[in-house]
């Protein structure tokens, strides 16, 4: 067994008695979106600091706990608060929670985040279904000795965001009368926001939204053969598209503003994918 797999196993073993069931779906709640966890029934909390060797989030607005419970009759494990590369963790630590949720038994992963919109058709408050991503500006979480127990050395990334899940998400949004934009998410390291020149470059590369998470998690999940869906909450227009400077408060405020729409979409999506 590789050293990394032993660390994962140790982390998993330290909480396995607290996990109430084998989850169907794993859900990562992005910045300002952690409130969704209130809608989970029969909640069992497993704080990250109780997990052996687990990275603990240091960002305001990221609570740092697994929440296990039900949405309808779907068993889910949600991450209320994620860890980011910019906090100083190595990429393999950043994706450790995703790997633990796979060890719990989750086969489907829903990733959510707050993101800056750079597509000229987007406005703050939009929800964007992620159709693909660009990770070329951050290190791969798969660098290092391959964890054979999890997946292959050279995983294919042609279809990271599952086509069936995308169809279900579009149908769910349409039934709820929620406008759902679609696009490519680009991950940066952060923690600084981008310059206008960078945004122009990212847009010309085909990206629609930019953020500091998600794509590395999708990559690790893809490596393990999970079914992946992603949603970005467009909390602001990206740098240079607005006269006002960007700030973390605006991100949180917009995420709160669209909490109801986000909750309705994710809740019904989870019920529909079962
Ligand atoms: N850039 C990067 N990350 C973000 C942004 C942004 O404009 N908004 C929310 N997360």
PDB file of N, CA and C in Angstrom, residues 4 10 25 40 96 103 107 124-125 176 200 232 242 257:
ATOM      1  N   UNK A   4       0.409   7.296   0.902  1.00  0.00           N
ATOM      2  CA  UNK A   4      -0.771   8.154   0.837  1.00  0.00           C
ATOM      3  C   UNK A   4      -2.058   7.366   1.088  1.00  0.00           C
ATOM      4  N   UNK A  10      -6.143   5.556   7.347  1.00  0.00           N
ATOM      5  CA  UNK A  10      -6.090   5.942   8.759  1.00  0.00           C
ATOM      6  C   UNK A  10      -7.162   7.007   9.049  1.00  0.00           C
ATOM      7  N   UNK A  25     -24.566   9.895  -2.471  1.00  0.00           N
ATOM      8  CA  UNK A  25     -24.079  11.109  -3.122  1.00  0.00           C
ATOM      9  C   UNK A  25     -23.173  11.876  -2.171  1.00  0.00           C
ATOM     10  N   UNK A  40     -30.566  19.250   5.078  1.00  0.00           N
ATOM     11  CA  UNK A  40     -30.306  17.817   5.181  1.00  0.00           C
ATOM     12  C   UNK A  40     -31.022  17.286   6.428  1.00  0.00           C
ATOM     13  N   UNK A  96      -8.010  15.305  -0.293  1.00  0.00           N
ATOM     14  CA  UNK A  96      -8.184  14.197   0.656  1.00  0.00           C
ATOM     15  C   UNK A  96      -9.661  13.988   1.050  1.00  0.00           C
ATOM     16  N   UNK A 103     -14.151   6.639  -0.224  1.00  0.00           N
ATOM     17  CA  UNK A 103     -13.956   5.468   0.654  1.00  0.00           C
ATOM     18  C   UNK A 103     -15.219   5.175   1.460  1.00  0.00           C
ATOM     19  N   UNK A 107     -20.629   7.241  -4.866  1.00  0.00           N
ATOM     20  CA  UNK A 107     -20.233   7.027  -6.265  1.00  0.00           C
ATOM     21  C   UNK A 107     -20.449   8.275  -7.101  1.00  0.00           C
ATOM     22  N   UNK A 124     -24.065  38.628 -11.975  1.00  0.00           N
ATOM     23  CA  UNK A 124     -23.978  38.099 -10.617  1.00  0.00           C
ATOM     24  C   UNK A 124     -25.342  37.559 -10.184  1.00  0.00           C
ATOM     25  N   UNK A 125     -25.314  36.401  -9.573  1.00  0.00           N
ATOM     26  CA  UNK A 125     -26.565  35.756  -9.167  1.00  0.00           C
ATOM     27  C   UNK A 125     -26.937  34.603 -10.085  1.00  0.00           C
ATOM     28  N   UNK A 176     -38.132  23.752 -12.491  1.00  0.00           N
ATOM     29  CA  UNK A 176     -38.230  24.715 -11.384  1.00  0.00           C
ATOM     30  C   UNK A 176     -38.262  26.158 -11.878  1.00  0.00           C
ATOM     31  N   UNK A 200      -8.927  38.505 -19.387  1.00  0.00           N
ATOM     32  CA  UNK A 200      -9.018  38.517 -20.858  1.00  0.00           C
ATOM     33  C   UNK A 200      -8.369  37.268 -21.449  1.00  0.00           C
ATOM     34  N   UNK A 232     -21.505  26.344 -10.532  1.00  0.00           N
ATOM     35  CA  UNK A 232     -20.890  27.569 -10.014  1.00  0.00           C
ATOM     36  C   UNK A 232     -21.967  28.600  -9.752  1.00  0.00           C
ATOM     37  N   UNK A 242     -16.007  45.378 -14.153  1.00  0.00           N
ATOM     38  CA  UNK A 242     -16.792  46.258 -13.293  1.00  0.00           C
ATOM     39  C   UNK A 242     -15.869  47.342 -12.771  1.00  0.00           C
ATOM     40  N   UNK A 257     -27.669  35.724  -1.346  1.00  0.00           N
ATOM     41  CA  UNK A 257     -28.819  36.232  -2.089  1.00  0.00           C
ATOM     42  C   UNK A 257     -29.461  35.128  -2.950  1.00  0.00           C
TER      43      UNK A 257
END
